[in-house]
PDB file of C-alpha atoms and ligand atoms in Angstrom:
ATOM      1  CA  MET A  81     108.021 149.176  63.230  1.00  0.00           C
ATOM      2  CA  VAL A  82     107.504 147.744  66.701  1.00  0.00           C
ATOM      3  CA  GLU A  83     103.940 146.571  66.971  1.00  0.00           C
ATOM      4  CA  GLN A  84     102.016 147.261  70.144  1.00  0.00           C
ATOM      5  CA  PRO A  85     100.693 144.277  72.041  1.00  0.00           C
ATOM      6  CA  ALA A  86      97.324 143.303  70.592  1.00  0.00           C
ATOM      7  CA  GLY A  87      94.420 145.143  72.162  1.00  0.00           C
ATOM      8  CA  SER A  88      96.596 147.577  74.129  1.00  0.00           C
ATOM      9  CA  GLY A  89      95.191 150.496  72.085  1.00  0.00           C
ATOM     10  CA  GLU A  90      97.712 152.659  73.851  1.00  0.00           C
ATOM     11  CA  GLN A  91      99.662 155.578  72.470  1.00  0.00           C
ATOM     12  CA  PRO A  92     103.303 154.494  72.000  1.00  0.00           C
ATOM     13  CA  PHE A  93     105.714 156.012  74.501  1.00  0.00           C
ATOM     14  CA  VAL A  94     108.276 156.646  71.789  1.00  0.00           C
ATOM     15  CA  ASP A  95     106.747 157.403  68.406  1.00  0.00           C
ATOM     16  CA  VAL A  96     108.954 158.081  65.394  1.00  0.00           C
ATOM     17  CA  ARG A  97     107.092 158.455  62.106  1.00  0.00           C
ATOM     18  CA  ASP A  98     108.634 158.681  58.654  1.00  0.00           C
ATOM     19  CA  ALA A  99     111.855 160.221  59.977  1.00  0.00           C
ATOM     20  CA  CYS A 100     114.377 161.299  57.351  1.00  0.00           C
ATOM     21  CA  LYS A 101     117.766 162.855  58.001  1.00  0.00           C
ATOM     22  CA  VAL A 102     120.429 163.968  55.534  1.00  0.00           C
ATOM     23  CA  TYR A 103     123.754 165.412  56.665  1.00  0.00           C
ATOM     24  CA  GLN A 104     126.062 167.524  54.567  1.00  0.00           C
ATOM     25  CA  ASP A 105     129.610 166.224  54.619  1.00  0.00           C
ATOM     26  CA  GLY A 106     131.970 168.626  52.856  1.00  0.00           C
ATOM     27  CA  GLY A 107     129.181 169.621  50.473  1.00  0.00           C
ATOM     28  CA  HIS A 108     128.121 165.985  49.817  1.00  0.00           C
ATOM     29  CA  PRO A 109     124.769 164.782  51.152  1.00  0.00           C
ATOM     30  CA  VAL A 110     124.923 161.745  53.452  1.00  0.00           C
ATOM     31  CA  THR A 111     121.558 160.087  54.035  1.00  0.00           C
ATOM     32  CA  ALA A 112     121.481 158.856  57.640  1.00  0.00           C
ATOM     33  CA  LEU A 113     117.771 157.975  57.945  1.00  0.00           C
ATOM     34  CA  ARG A 114     115.232 157.100  55.207  1.00  0.00           C
ATOM     35  CA  HIS A 115     111.589 157.045  56.270  1.00  0.00           C
ATOM     36  CA  VAL A 116     112.177 155.399  59.630  1.00  0.00           C
ATOM     37  CA  ASP A 117     109.211 154.368  61.787  1.00  0.00           C
ATOM     38  CA  LEU A 118     109.692 153.259  65.384  1.00  0.00           C
ATOM     39  CA  GLN A 119     106.897 152.796  67.887  1.00  0.00           C
ATOM     40  CA  VAL A 120     107.877 151.706  71.388  1.00  0.00           C
ATOM     41  CA  PRO A 121     105.077 150.890  73.831  1.00  0.00           C
ATOM     42  CA  ARG A 122     105.498 151.842  77.467  1.00  0.00           C
ATOM     43  CA  GLY A 123     107.627 149.613  79.641  1.00  0.00           C
ATOM     44  CA  ARG A 124     109.232 147.787  76.710  1.00  0.00           C
ATOM     45  CA  PHE A 125     112.934 147.142  76.176  1.00  0.00           C
ATOM     46  CA  VAL A 126     113.660 147.680  72.490  1.00  0.00           C
ATOM     47  CA  SER A 127     117.088 147.302  70.896  1.00  0.00           C
ATOM     48  CA  VAL A 128     118.161 148.831  67.618  1.00  0.00           C
ATOM     49  CA  ILE A 129     120.866 146.825  65.873  1.00  0.00           C
ATOM     50  CA  GLY A 130     122.728 147.344  62.614  1.00  0.00           C
ATOM     51  CA  PRO A 131     126.173 147.775  61.117  1.00  0.00           C
ATOM     52  CA  SER A 132     128.305 150.840  61.774  1.00  0.00           C
ATOM     53  CA  GLY A 133     127.028 153.921  59.926  1.00  0.00           C
ATOM     54  CA  CYS A 134     123.455 152.620  59.398  1.00  0.00           C
ATOM     55  CA  GLY A 135     121.899 155.492  61.379  1.00  0.00           C
ATOM     56  CA  LYS A 136     121.409 154.045  64.889  1.00  0.00           C
ATOM     57  CA  SER A 137     122.930 156.996  66.764  1.00  0.00           C
ATOM     58  CA  THR A 138     121.146 159.470  64.497  1.00  0.00           C
ATOM     59  CA  LEU A 139     117.824 157.835  65.368  1.00  0.00           C
ATOM     60  CA  LEU A 140     118.651 158.017  69.073  1.00  0.00           C
ATOM     61  CA  ARG A 141     119.709 161.675  68.789  1.00  0.00           C
ATOM     62  CA  LEU A 142     116.366 162.478  67.146  1.00  0.00           C
ATOM     63  CA  VAL A 143     114.481 160.804  70.008  1.00  0.00           C
ATOM     64  CA  ALA A 144     116.670 162.615  72.554  1.00  0.00           C
ATOM     65  CA  GLY A 145     115.895 165.928  70.842  1.00  0.00           C
ATOM     66  CA  LEU A 146     119.583 166.587  70.188  1.00  0.00           C
ATOM     67  CA  GLU A 147     118.755 167.030  66.485  1.00  0.00           C
ATOM     68  CA  GLY A 148     115.559 167.411  64.497  1.00  0.00           C
ATOM     69  CA  PRO A 149     114.477 165.264  61.517  1.00  0.00           C
ATOM     70  CA  ASP A 150     114.431 166.819  58.034  1.00  0.00           C
ATOM     71  CA  ARG A 151     111.075 165.198  57.550  1.00  0.00           C
ATOM     72  CA  GLY A 152     108.731 163.197  59.767  1.00  0.00           C
ATOM     73  CA  GLU A 153     107.830 163.461  63.412  1.00  0.00           C
ATOM     74  CA  VAL A 154     109.118 162.333  66.807  1.00  0.00           C
ATOM     75  CA  ARG A 155     106.978 162.233  69.947  1.00  0.00           C
ATOM     76  CA  ILE A 156     107.688 161.039  73.479  1.00  0.00           C
ATOM     77  CA  CYS A 157     104.559 160.429  75.528  1.00  0.00           C
ATOM     78  CA  GLY A 158     102.841 162.757  73.066  1.00  0.00           C
ATOM     79  CA  GLU A 159     105.369 165.565  73.655  1.00  0.00           C
ATOM     80  CA  THR A 160     108.012 166.914  71.280  1.00  0.00           C
ATOM     81  CA  PRO A 161     111.540 165.720  72.178  1.00  0.00           C
ATOM     82  CA  ALA A 162     112.501 169.288  73.141  1.00  0.00           C
ATOM     83  CA  ARG A 163     109.632 169.527  75.600  1.00  0.00           C
ATOM     84  CA  ALA A 164     110.179 165.963  76.872  1.00  0.00           C
ATOM     85  CA  THR A 165     113.876 166.676  77.457  1.00  0.00           C
ATOM     86  CA  GLU A 166     113.093 169.951  79.169  1.00  0.00           C
ATOM     87  CA  ARG A 167     110.785 168.058  81.516  1.00  0.00           C
ATOM     88  CA  LYS A 168     113.545 165.495  82.188  1.00  0.00           C
ATOM     89  CA  MET A 169     111.425 162.694  80.766  1.00  0.00           C
ATOM     90  CA  VAL A 170     114.325 161.351  78.694  1.00  0.00           C
ATOM     91  CA  GLY A 171     117.534 159.791  80.048  1.00  0.00           C
ATOM     92  CA  PHE A 172     120.554 159.258  77.811  1.00  0.00           C
ATOM     93  CA  VAL A 173     123.561 156.980  78.342  1.00  0.00           C
ATOM     94  CA  PRO A 174     126.201 157.709  75.681  1.00  0.00           C
ATOM     95  CA  GLN A 175     128.920 155.378  74.427  1.00  0.00           C
ATOM     96  CA  THR A 176     131.487 156.971  76.738  1.00  0.00           C
ATOM     97  CA  PRO A 177     130.276 157.880  80.234  1.00  0.00           C
ATOM     98  CA  ALA A 178     130.545 161.580  81.034  1.00  0.00           C
ATOM     99  CA  LEU A 179     131.282 161.357  84.767  1.00  0.00           C
ATOM    100  CA  LEU A 180     132.481 164.266  86.879  1.00  0.00           C
ATOM    101  CA  PRO A 181     136.081 163.348  87.819  1.00  0.00           C
ATOM    102  CA  TRP A 182     136.101 165.282  91.096  1.00  0.00           C
ATOM    103  CA  LEU A 183     133.054 163.466  92.526  1.00  0.00           C
ATOM    104  CA  ASP A 184     132.970 159.883  93.781  1.00  0.00           C
ATOM    105  CA  VAL A 185     130.644 157.247  92.318  1.00  0.00           C
ATOM    106  CA  LEU A 186     127.787 158.035  94.708  1.00  0.00           C
ATOM    107  CA  GLY A 187     128.264 161.772  94.187  1.00  0.00           C
ATOM    108  CA  ASN A 188     128.062 161.325  90.428  1.00  0.00           C
ATOM    109  CA  VAL A 189     124.728 159.573  90.744  1.00  0.00           C
ATOM    110  CA  ARG A 190     123.367 162.055  93.275  1.00  0.00           C
ATOM    111  CA  VAL A 191     124.451 165.271  91.623  1.00  0.00           C
ATOM    112  CA  LEU A 192     121.966 165.160  88.744  1.00  0.00           C
ATOM    113  CA  GLU A 193     119.268 163.808  91.030  1.00  0.00           C
ATOM    114  CA  LYS A 194     119.540 167.023  93.059  1.00  0.00           C
ATOM    115  CA  VAL A 195     119.517 169.233  89.964  1.00  0.00           C
ATOM    116  CA  ASN A 196     116.549 167.296  88.627  1.00  0.00           C
ATOM    117  CA  ARG A 197     114.540 167.587  91.820  1.00  0.00           C
ATOM    118  CA  ALA A 198     115.084 171.358  91.974  1.00  0.00           C
ATOM    119  CA  GLY A 199     114.082 171.676  88.308  1.00  0.00           C
ATOM    120  CA  ALA A 200     111.008 169.506  88.778  1.00  0.00           C
ATOM    121  CA  ARG A 201     109.679 171.868  91.427  1.00  0.00           C
ATOM    122  CA  ARG A 202     109.859 174.709  88.894  1.00  0.00           C
ATOM    123  CA  ARG A 203     108.507 172.658  85.953  1.00  0.00           C
ATOM    124  CA  GLY A 204     105.433 171.262  87.662  1.00  0.00           C
ATOM    125  CA  PRO A 205     103.968 167.748  87.339  1.00  0.00           C
ATOM    126  CA  VAL A 206     105.130 165.332  84.610  1.00  0.00           C
ATOM    127  CA  PRO A 207     102.977 162.530  83.170  1.00  0.00           C
ATOM    128  CA  ALA A 208     102.266 159.536  85.392  1.00  0.00           C
ATOM    129  CA  PRO A 209     105.056 156.916  85.646  1.00  0.00           C
ATOM    130  CA  ALA A 210     105.336 154.354  82.859  1.00  0.00           C
ATOM    131  CA  VAL A 211     103.834 151.487  84.816  1.00  0.00           C
ATOM    132  CA  ALA A 212     102.833 151.015  88.395  1.00  0.00           C
ATOM    133  CA  GLU A 213     106.517 150.425  88.942  1.00  0.00           C
ATOM    134  CA  ARG A 214     108.381 150.374  92.194  1.00  0.00           C
ATOM    135  CA  CYS A 215     110.343 153.593  92.218  1.00  0.00           C
ATOM    136  CA  ASP A 216     112.026 152.845  95.544  1.00  0.00           C
ATOM    137  CA  LEU A 217     115.071 151.341  93.839  1.00  0.00           C
ATOM    138  CA  ALA A 218     115.457 154.266  91.428  1.00  0.00           C
ATOM    139  CA  GLY A 219     114.982 156.682  94.328  1.00  0.00           C
ATOM    140  CA  ASP A 220     117.838 155.098  96.281  1.00  0.00           C
ATOM    141  CA  PRO A 221     121.162 155.738  94.478  1.00  0.00           C
ATOM    142  CA  GLU A 222     123.112 153.555  96.891  1.00  0.00           C
ATOM    143  CA  ALA A 223     120.804 150.558  96.381  1.00  0.00           C
ATOM    144  CA  LEU A 224     120.901 151.124  92.638  1.00  0.00           C
ATOM    145  CA  LEU A 225     124.705 151.143  92.623  1.00  0.00           C
ATOM    146  CA  ARG A 226     124.839 147.983  94.740  1.00  0.00           C
ATOM    147  CA  ARG A 227     122.471 146.198  92.347  1.00  0.00           C
ATOM    148  CA  LEU A 228     124.769 147.197  89.507  1.00  0.00           C
ATOM    149  CA  GLY A 229     127.713 145.604  91.338  1.00  0.00           C
ATOM    150  CA  LEU A 230     129.280 148.866  92.518  1.00  0.00           C
ATOM    151  CA  GLY A 231     128.729 148.499  96.271  1.00  0.00           C
ATOM    152  CA  ASP A 232     132.468 148.301  96.954  1.00  0.00           C
ATOM    153  CA  VAL A 233     133.393 151.438  95.025  1.00  0.00           C
ATOM    154  CA  LEU A 234     130.752 153.925  96.170  1.00  0.00           C
ATOM    155  CA  HIS A 235     133.453 156.351  97.268  1.00  0.00           C
ATOM    156  CA  ALA A 236     135.956 155.795  94.476  1.00  0.00           C
ATOM    157  CA  ARG A 237     136.596 158.496  91.866  1.00  0.00           C
ATOM    158  CA  PRO A 238     135.863 157.744  88.200  1.00  0.00           C
ATOM    159  CA  GLY A 239     139.612 157.722  87.440  1.00  0.00           C
ATOM    160  CA  GLN A 240     140.028 154.739  89.781  1.00  0.00           C
ATOM    161  CA  LEU A 241     137.353 152.662  88.020  1.00  0.00           C
ATOM    162  CA  SER A 242     137.477 150.234  85.112  1.00  0.00           C
ATOM    163  CA  GLY A 243     135.562 151.128  81.945  1.00  0.00           C
ATOM    164  CA  GLY A 244     132.783 148.724  82.891  1.00  0.00           C
ATOM    165  CA  MET A 245     132.377 150.303  86.321  1.00  0.00           C
ATOM    166  CA  GLN A 246     132.305 153.795  84.826  1.00  0.00           C
ATOM    167  CA  GLN A 247     129.621 152.756  82.363  1.00  0.00           C
ATOM    168  CA  ARG A 248     127.520 151.134  85.105  1.00  0.00           C
ATOM    169  CA  THR A 249     127.826 154.352  87.152  1.00  0.00           C
ATOM    170  CA  ALA A 250     126.455 156.270  84.161  1.00  0.00           C
ATOM    171  CA  ILE A 251     123.590 153.774  83.911  1.00  0.00           C
ATOM    172  CA  ALA A 252     122.823 154.117  87.640  1.00  0.00           C
ATOM    173  CA  ARG A 253     122.782 157.894  87.231  1.00  0.00           C
ATOM    174  CA  ALA A 254     120.345 157.620  84.317  1.00  0.00           C
ATOM    175  CA  PHE A 255     117.963 155.327  86.253  1.00  0.00           C
ATOM    176  CA  ALA A 256     118.210 157.537  89.350  1.00  0.00           C
ATOM    177  CA  LEU A 257     116.721 160.401  87.359  1.00  0.00           C
ATOM    178  CA  GLN A 258     113.628 158.212  86.885  1.00  0.00           C
ATOM    179  CA  PRO A 259     113.111 159.107  83.232  1.00  0.00           C
ATOM    180  CA  GLN A 260     110.038 157.990  81.331  1.00  0.00           C
ATOM    181  CA  VAL A 261     112.293 156.812  78.514  1.00  0.00           C
ATOM    182  CA  LEU A 262     115.916 155.714  78.751  1.00  0.00           C
ATOM    183  CA  LEU A 263     118.083 155.850  75.625  1.00  0.00           C
ATOM    184  CA  MET A 264     121.396 153.973  75.585  1.00  0.00           C
ATOM    185  CA  ASP A 265     123.904 154.180  72.748  1.00  0.00           C
ATOM    186  CA  GLU A 266     126.180 151.115  72.761  1.00  0.00           C
ATOM    187  CA  PRO A 267     127.017 151.520  76.456  1.00  0.00           C
ATOM    188  CA  PHE A 268     128.888 148.203  76.626  1.00  0.00           C
ATOM    189  CA  SER A 269     130.657 148.243  73.270  1.00  0.00           C
ATOM    190  CA  ALA A 270     134.089 149.025  74.728  1.00  0.00           C
ATOM    191  CA  LEU A 271     133.959 146.223  77.320  1.00  0.00           C
ATOM    192  CA  ASP A 272     135.545 142.783  77.103  1.00  0.00           C
ATOM    193  CA  GLU A 273     133.152 139.877  76.692  1.00  0.00           C
ATOM    194  CA  PHE A 274     133.018 138.728  80.331  1.00  0.00           C
ATOM    195  CA  THR A 275     132.672 142.209  81.796  1.00  0.00           C
ATOM    196  CA  ARG A 276     130.039 142.902  79.189  1.00  0.00           C
ATOM    197  CA  GLU A 277     127.969 139.852  80.030  1.00  0.00           C
ATOM    198  CA  ALA A 278     128.002 140.706  83.744  1.00  0.00           C
ATOM    199  CA  ALA A 279     126.993 144.294  83.005  1.00  0.00           C
ATOM    200  CA  GLN A 280     124.139 143.131  80.751  1.00  0.00           C
ATOM    201  CA  LEU A 281     122.737 140.884  83.487  1.00  0.00           C
ATOM    202  CA  GLN A 282     123.028 143.633  86.107  1.00  0.00           C
ATOM    203  CA  LEU A 283     121.243 146.047  83.795  1.00  0.00           C
ATOM    204  CA  LEU A 284     118.496 143.451  83.276  1.00  0.00           C
ATOM    205  CA  ASP A 285     118.179 142.935  87.019  1.00  0.00           C
ATOM    206  CA  VAL A 286     117.534 146.652  87.587  1.00  0.00           C
ATOM    207  CA  TRP A 287     115.288 146.977  84.529  1.00  0.00           C
ATOM    208  CA  GLN A 288     113.234 143.972  85.620  1.00  0.00           C
ATOM    209  CA  GLU A 289     112.246 145.912  88.722  1.00  0.00           C
ATOM    210  CA  LEU A 290     111.845 149.405  87.262  1.00  0.00           C
ATOM    211  CA  ARG A 291     110.462 148.518  83.809  1.00  0.00           C
ATOM    212  CA  THR A 292     111.541 151.829  82.321  1.00  0.00           C
ATOM    213  CA  THR A 293     110.851 152.146  78.593  1.00  0.00           C
ATOM    214  CA  VAL A 294     114.272 151.613  76.960  1.00  0.00           C
ATOM    215  CA  VAL A 295     115.682 152.140  73.472  1.00  0.00           C
ATOM    216  CA  PHE A 296     119.096 150.461  73.420  1.00  0.00           C
ATOM    217  CA  VAL A 297     121.518 150.716  70.498  1.00  0.00           C
ATOM    218  CA  THR A 298     123.980 147.897  69.939  1.00  0.00           C
ATOM    219  CA  HIS A 299     125.825 146.061  67.211  1.00  0.00           C
ATOM    220  CA  SER A 300     125.913 142.809  69.157  1.00  0.00           C
ATOM    221  CA  ILE A 301     123.256 140.271  68.162  1.00  0.00           C
ATOM    222  CA  THR A 302     123.564 138.338  71.438  1.00  0.00           C
ATOM    223  CA  GLU A 303     123.262 141.494  73.507  1.00  0.00           C
ATOM    224  CA  ALA A 304     120.197 142.653  71.574  1.00  0.00           C
ATOM    225  CA  VAL A 305     118.389 139.328  72.008  1.00  0.00           C
ATOM    226  CA  LEU A 306     119.350 138.815  75.652  1.00  0.00           C
ATOM    227  CA  LEU A 307     118.136 142.255  76.737  1.00  0.00           C
ATOM    228  CA  SER A 308     115.150 142.992  74.563  1.00  0.00           C
ATOM    229  CA  ASP A 309     111.450 142.439  74.056  1.00  0.00           C
ATOM    230  CA  THR A 310     111.889 143.552  70.459  1.00  0.00           C
ATOM    231  CA  VAL A 311     114.962 143.844  68.231  1.00  0.00           C
ATOM    232  CA  VAL A 312     114.730 146.421  65.448  1.00  0.00           C
ATOM    233  CA  VAL A 313     117.178 145.656  62.633  1.00  0.00           C
ATOM    234  CA  MET A 314     118.507 148.661  60.730  1.00  0.00           C
ATOM    235  CA  ALA A 315     120.470 148.786  57.505  1.00  0.00           C
ATOM    236  CA  ALA A 316     121.594 151.801  55.485  1.00  0.00           C
ATOM    237  CA  GLY A 317     119.287 154.271  57.197  1.00  0.00           C
ATOM    238  CA  ARG A 318     116.134 152.188  57.136  1.00  0.00           C
ATOM    239  CA  VAL A 319     114.377 149.610  59.295  1.00  0.00           C
ATOM    240  CA  ALA A 320     114.932 146.236  57.656  1.00  0.00           C
ATOM    241  CA  GLY A 321     112.672 144.296  60.023  1.00  0.00           C
ATOM    242  CA  THR A 322     111.956 143.424  63.641  1.00  0.00           C
ATOM    243  CA  VAL A 323     112.249 140.296  65.754  1.00  0.00           C
ATOM    244  CA  GLU A 324     109.996 139.793  68.780  1.00  0.00           C
ATOM    245  CA  VAL A 325     111.938 138.046  71.556  1.00  0.00           C
ATOM    246  CA  SER A 326     109.768 135.534  73.364  1.00  0.00           C
ATOM    247  CA  LEU A 327     112.413 134.332  75.848  1.00  0.00           C
ATOM    248  CA  PRO A 328     110.957 134.255  79.372  1.00  0.00           C
ATOM    249  CA  ARG A 329     111.929 136.870  81.924  1.00  0.00           C
ATOM    250  CA  PRO A 330     113.721 137.327  84.199  1.00  0.00           C
ATOM    251  CA  ARG A 331     116.555 136.330  81.913  1.00  0.00           C
ATOM    252  CA  ARG A 332     119.574 134.466  83.235  1.00  0.00           C
ATOM    253  CA  SER A 333     123.042 133.714  81.900  1.00  0.00           C
ATOM    254  CA  ALA A 334     122.015 130.057  81.431  1.00  0.00           C
ATOM    255  CA  GLN A 335     119.654 131.197  78.660  1.00  0.00           C
ATOM    256  CA  LEU A 336     122.601 132.472  76.633  1.00  0.00           C
ATOM    257  CA  ASP A 337     123.323 128.953  75.476  1.00  0.00           C
ATOM    258  CA  SER A 338     119.750 127.797  74.961  1.00  0.00           C
ATOM    259  CA  GLY A 339     118.235 126.682  71.677  1.00  0.00           C
ATOM    260  CA  ALA A 340     115.580 129.429  71.912  1.00  0.00           C
ATOM    261  CA  MET A 341     118.308 132.051  72.291  1.00  0.00           C
ATOM    262  CA  HIS A 342     120.177 130.751  69.227  1.00  0.00           C
ATOM    263  CA  GLU A 343     116.941 130.646  67.246  1.00  0.00           C
ATOM    264  CA  HIS A 344     116.305 134.354  67.944  1.00  0.00           C
ATOM    265  CA  GLU A 345     119.922 135.238  67.162  1.00  0.00           C
ATOM    266  CA  HIS A 346     119.584 133.370  63.880  1.00  0.00           C
ATOM    267  CA  ARG A 347     116.510 135.395  62.895  1.00  0.00           C
ATOM    268  CA  VAL A 348     118.254 138.696  63.649  1.00  0.00           C
ATOM    269  CA  ARG A 349     121.348 137.556  61.724  1.00  0.00           C
ATOM    270  CA  GLU A 350     119.207 136.585  58.733  1.00  0.00           C
ATOM    271  CA  LEU A 351     117.506 139.990  58.633  1.00  0.00           C
ATOM    272  CA  LEU A 352     120.907 141.696  58.820  1.00  0.00           C
ATOM    273  CA  SER A 353     122.300 139.471  56.103  1.00  0.00           C
ATOM    274  CA  HIS A 354     119.311 139.968  53.735  1.00  0.00           C
ATOM    275  CA  ALA A 355     119.494 143.736  54.222  1.00  0.00           C
ATOM    276  CA  TRP A 356     123.236 143.698  53.585  1.00  0.00           C
ATOM    277  CA  HIS A 357     122.858 141.746  50.345  1.00  0.00           C
ATOM    278  CA  ALA A 358     119.950 143.949  49.185  1.00  0.00           C
ATOM    279  CA  ASP A 359     122.025 147.092  49.842  1.00  0.00           C
ATOM    280  CA  ALA A 360     125.061 145.586  48.083  1.00  0.00           C
ATOM    281  CA  ARG A 361     122.913 144.829  44.996  1.00  0.00           C
ATOM    282  CA  SER A 362     121.431 148.334  44.875  1.00  0.00           C
ATOM    283  CA  ALA A 363     124.794 150.106  45.458  1.00  0.00           C
ATOM    284  CA  PRO A 364     125.911 152.158  42.441  1.00  0.00           C
TER     285      PRO A 364
HETATM  286  N1  ADP B 248     127.134 165.236  62.029  1.00  0.00           N
HETATM  287  C1  ADP B 248     127.285 164.492  60.938  1.00  0.00           C
HETATM  288  N2  ADP B 248     127.761 165.044  59.789  1.00  0.00           N
HETATM  289  C2  ADP B 248     127.888 164.313  58.661  1.00  0.00           C
HETATM  290  N3  ADP B 248     127.583 163.001  58.565  1.00  0.00           N
HETATM  291  C3  ADP B 248     127.118 162.410  59.697  1.00  0.00           C
HETATM  292  C4  ADP B 248     126.945 163.112  60.917  1.00  0.00           C
HETATM  293  N4  ADP B 248     126.464 162.236  61.838  1.00  0.00           N
HETATM  294  C5  ADP B 248     126.339 161.056  61.222  1.00  0.00           C
HETATM  295  N5  ADP B 248     126.736 161.141  59.933  1.00  0.00           N
HETATM  296  C6  ADP B 248     126.690 160.073  58.947  1.00  0.00           C
HETATM  297  O1  ADP B 248     125.402 159.519  58.975  1.00  0.00           O
HETATM  298  C7  ADP B 248     125.445 158.107  58.848  1.00  0.00           C
HETATM  299  C8  ADP B 248     124.806 157.460  60.056  1.00  0.00           C
HETATM  300  O2  ADP B 248     125.613 157.738  61.188  1.00  0.00           O
HETATM  301  P1  ADP B 248     125.285 157.173  62.656  1.00  0.00           P
HETATM  302  O3  ADP B 248     123.881 157.494  62.989  1.00  0.00           O
HETATM  303  O4  ADP B 248     126.338 157.696  63.575  1.00  0.00           O
HETATM  304  O5  ADP B 248     125.440 155.604  62.440  1.00  0.00           O
HETATM  305  P2  ADP B 248     125.640 154.418  63.513  1.00  0.00           P
HETATM  306  O6  ADP B 248     125.354 154.959  64.869  1.00  0.00           O
HETATM  307  O7  ADP B 248     124.698 153.355  63.086  1.00  0.00           O
HETATM  308  O8  ADP B 248     127.057 153.962  63.387  1.00  0.00           O
HETATM  309  C9  ADP B 248     126.920 157.753  58.649  1.00  0.00           C
HETATM  310  O9  ADP B 248     127.203 157.679  57.274  1.00  0.00           O
HETATM  311  C10 ADP B 248     127.630 158.917  59.286  1.00  0.00           C
HETATM  312  O10 ADP B 248     128.915 159.093  58.697  1.00  0.00           O
HETATM  313 MG1   MG B 249     126.574 155.068  66.606  1.00  0.00          MG
END
């Protein structure tokens, strides 16, 4: 559970309570989530980390309204995920970017913005923005793409881009829609270490200005600590613990090698390791 800042008294932006999910795999039940709680206050960057198969993507799909829990409840700004998604309050960046190959980078970012604006007119007003954030960056696809290091490829087609550039285009598109909550499922997992680090810092640069509420799934400890206010550690379908990250913002690459950074990484690693040993002991 991600605690709210003391005295905020505010309803969490993302509120998952006692979520359980069991899949059927060839007639055998597979438990993906066991009584998961996740409360994300507005404007926070929360990462969910855990080994492959521990239920991270399932949790994200529940928040995105792509699936329902078998038990428990999910709310986004007080709305059901279905309603929140219908009102375009939720942005989703999947592991592989789904870009339209016939449009250039700028076109890919603008196309959904246009659809969204037309839909918004029909849907009526959505809740007030997360914080008194500056929306001018999110409302300017070209500026957004430049901040994400894509200024030189605005008119390139997705097929001409590296994986890192494609993923950053997908992230720009998600921010351009100005969602209340942005969900990202291991967006940088396929990138090499150097490309990944640059992409993380560019994402932070944009987030620092927009302060969108983010739930970010990763299996990289360094990535989770560098990006987040809170790291939620998952193991075998449950939340094993959380680590609050007190590193100052804005974060810079120099912090990657700091003692404070290593201390946070150590705490996340310990939670993962304890959960792994506990699960190994209880395995049949
Ligand atoms: N549609 C599905 N059908 C059957 N089993 C699934 C399905 N989706 C996920 N699972 C299983 O649920 C568990 C959690 O999966 P997932 O949420 O994708 O984990 P993670 O994202 O942490 O790797 C895994 O054991 C996975 O095999
Ligand atoms: Mg996954």
